[in-house]
Amino acid sequence: MAIVVKLDDILHDQRMTLTELAERVDITLANLSILKTGKARAVRFSTLEAICTALECQPGDILEFHPDAGTSPQEGD
């Protein structure tokens, strides 16, 4: 996928655990882990907003576009 999730980097920089973020944002640890590992297929704006509020960052700090990373065609295309 061409969208890279940099949540792990931000958590490391802020010395915050995924568990602590999950508690602050009120999201299950499992769902946050799916997002962190880049396996999420979508993210709600309300979730992104809550994460940005908790981490005091911008959406662009968490998500990055890498055109070369998403060169495989989608099923059904």
mmCIF file of N, CA and C in Angstrom, residues 1-2 4 6-7 9 12 14 17 22 24 26-27 31 35 37-38 48 50-51 55-56 58-59 62 64 69 72:
data_model
loop_
_atom_site.group_PDB
_atom_site.id
_atom_site.type_symbol
_atom_site.label_atom_id
_atom_site.label_comp_id
_atom_site.label_asym_id
_atom_site.label_seq_id
_atom_site.Cartn_x
_atom_site.Cartn_y
_atom_site.Cartn_z
ATOM 1 N N MET A 1 0.840 -1.175 0.000
ATOM 2 C CA MET A 1 0.000 0.000 0.000
ATOM 3 C C MET A 1 0.884 1.237 0.000
ATOM 4 N N ALA A 2 0.487 2.255 -0.685
ATOM 5 C CA ALA A 2 1.282 3.460 -0.842
ATOM 6 C C ALA A 2 1.210 4.390 0.361
ATOM 7 N N VAL A 4 1.951 4.930 4.173
ATOM 8 C CA VAL A 4 2.788 4.377 5.235
ATOM 9 C C VAL A 4 2.375 5.026 6.552
ATOM 10 N N LYS A 6 3.274 6.046 10.241
ATOM 11 C CA LYS A 6 4.469 6.323 11.029
ATOM 12 C C LYS A 6 4.149 6.459 12.517
ATOM 13 N N LEU A 7 3.087 5.825 12.959
ATOM 14 C CA LEU A 7 2.645 5.930 14.338
ATOM 15 C C LEU A 7 3.705 5.425 15.319
ATOM 16 N N ASP A 9 6.928 5.555 15.072
ATOM 17 C CA ASP A 9 7.977 6.573 15.221
ATOM 18 C C ASP A 9 7.546 7.679 16.178
ATOM 19 N N HIS A 12 7.455 6.443 19.748
ATOM 20 C CA HIS A 12 8.829 6.338 20.265
ATOM 21 C C HIS A 12 9.368 7.714 20.636
ATOM 22 N N GLN A 14 7.767 10.330 21.510
ATOM 23 C CA GLN A 14 7.071 10.892 22.660
ATOM 24 C C GLN A 14 7.135 9.981 23.893
ATOM 25 N N THR A 17 3.613 4.424 25.065
ATOM 26 C CA THR A 17 3.342 3.067 24.600
ATOM 27 C C THR A 17 2.040 3.038 23.807
ATOM 28 N N ALA A 22 -3.857 3.868 23.349
ATOM 29 C CA ALA A 22 -5.169 3.228 23.238
ATOM 30 C C ALA A 22 -6.099 3.698 24.353
ATOM 31 N N ARG A 24 -5.852 6.588 26.057
ATOM 32 C CA ARG A 24 -6.139 8.019 25.865
ATOM 33 C C ARG A 24 -7.165 8.254 24.769
ATOM 34 N N ASP A 26 -9.278 5.880 23.595
ATOM 35 C CA ASP A 26 -10.431 4.994 23.791
ATOM 36 C C ASP A 26 -10.684 4.127 22.557
ATOM 37 N N ILE A 27 -9.594 3.498 22.089
ATOM 38 C CA ILE A 27 -9.632 2.551 20.974
ATOM 39 C C ILE A 27 -9.021 1.255 21.497
ATOM 40 N N ASN A 31 -7.192 -2.851 17.576
ATOM 41 C CA ASN A 31 -7.447 -1.976 16.422
ATOM 42 C C ASN A 31 -6.321 -0.977 16.210
ATOM 43 N N LEU A 35 -3.659 -0.561 12.909
ATOM 44 C CA LEU A 35 -3.309 0.707 12.274
ATOM 45 C C LEU A 35 -1.798 0.915 12.288
ATOM 46 N N THR A 37 0.657 -1.181 12.401
ATOM 47 C CA THR A 37 1.426 -2.076 11.534
ATOM 48 C C THR A 37 1.135 -1.857 10.049
ATOM 49 N N GLY A 38 0.219 -0.938 9.744
ATOM 50 C CA GLY A 38 -0.086 -0.632 8.347
ATOM 51 C C GLY A 38 -1.050 -1.615 7.716
ATOM 52 N N LEU A 48 -8.606 9.419 13.611
ATOM 53 C CA LEU A 48 -7.399 10.171 13.284
ATOM 54 C C LEU A 48 -7.326 11.448 14.111
ATOM 55 N N ALA A 50 -8.697 11.968 17.083
ATOM 56 C CA ALA A 50 -8.416 11.606 18.468
ATOM 57 C C ALA A 50 -6.936 11.274 18.664
ATOM 58 N N ILE A 51 -6.350 10.569 17.715
ATOM 59 C CA ILE A 51 -4.923 10.228 17.791
ATOM 60 C C ILE A 51 -4.075 11.495 17.721
ATOM 61 N N LEU A 55 -1.594 12.875 20.640
ATOM 62 C CA LEU A 55 -0.157 12.964 20.349
ATOM 63 C C LEU A 55 0.302 14.388 20.035
ATOM 64 N N GLU A 56 -0.661 15.318 20.007
ATOM 65 C CA GLU A 56 -0.361 16.715 19.665
ATOM 66 C C GLU A 56 0.430 16.799 18.362
ATOM 67 N N GLN A 58 -0.059 16.437 13.696
ATOM 68 C CA GLN A 58 -0.894 16.615 12.520
ATOM 69 C C GLN A 58 -1.063 15.261 11.821
ATOM 70 N N PRO A 59 -2.144 15.084 11.034
ATOM 71 C CA PRO A 59 -2.325 13.821 10.304
ATOM 72 C C PRO A 59 -1.119 13.460 9.431
ATOM 73 N N ILE A 62 1.536 11.355 10.953
ATOM 74 C CA ILE A 62 1.212 9.941 11.163
ATOM 75 C C ILE A 62 1.174 9.163 9.851
ATOM 76 N N GLU A 64 1.974 8.935 5.654
ATOM 77 C CA GLU A 64 2.862 9.420 4.602
ATOM 78 C C GLU A 64 2.577 8.653 3.318
ATOM 79 N N ALA A 69 5.583 2.345 -2.950
ATOM 80 C CA ALA A 69 5.193 1.260 -2.042
ATOM 81 C C ALA A 69 3.885 0.599 -2.455
ATOM 82 N N SER A 72 1.396 -2.650 -6.583
ATOM 83 C CA SER A 72 0.622 -3.826 -6.972
ATOM 84 C C SER A 72 -0.834 -3.440 -7.208
#
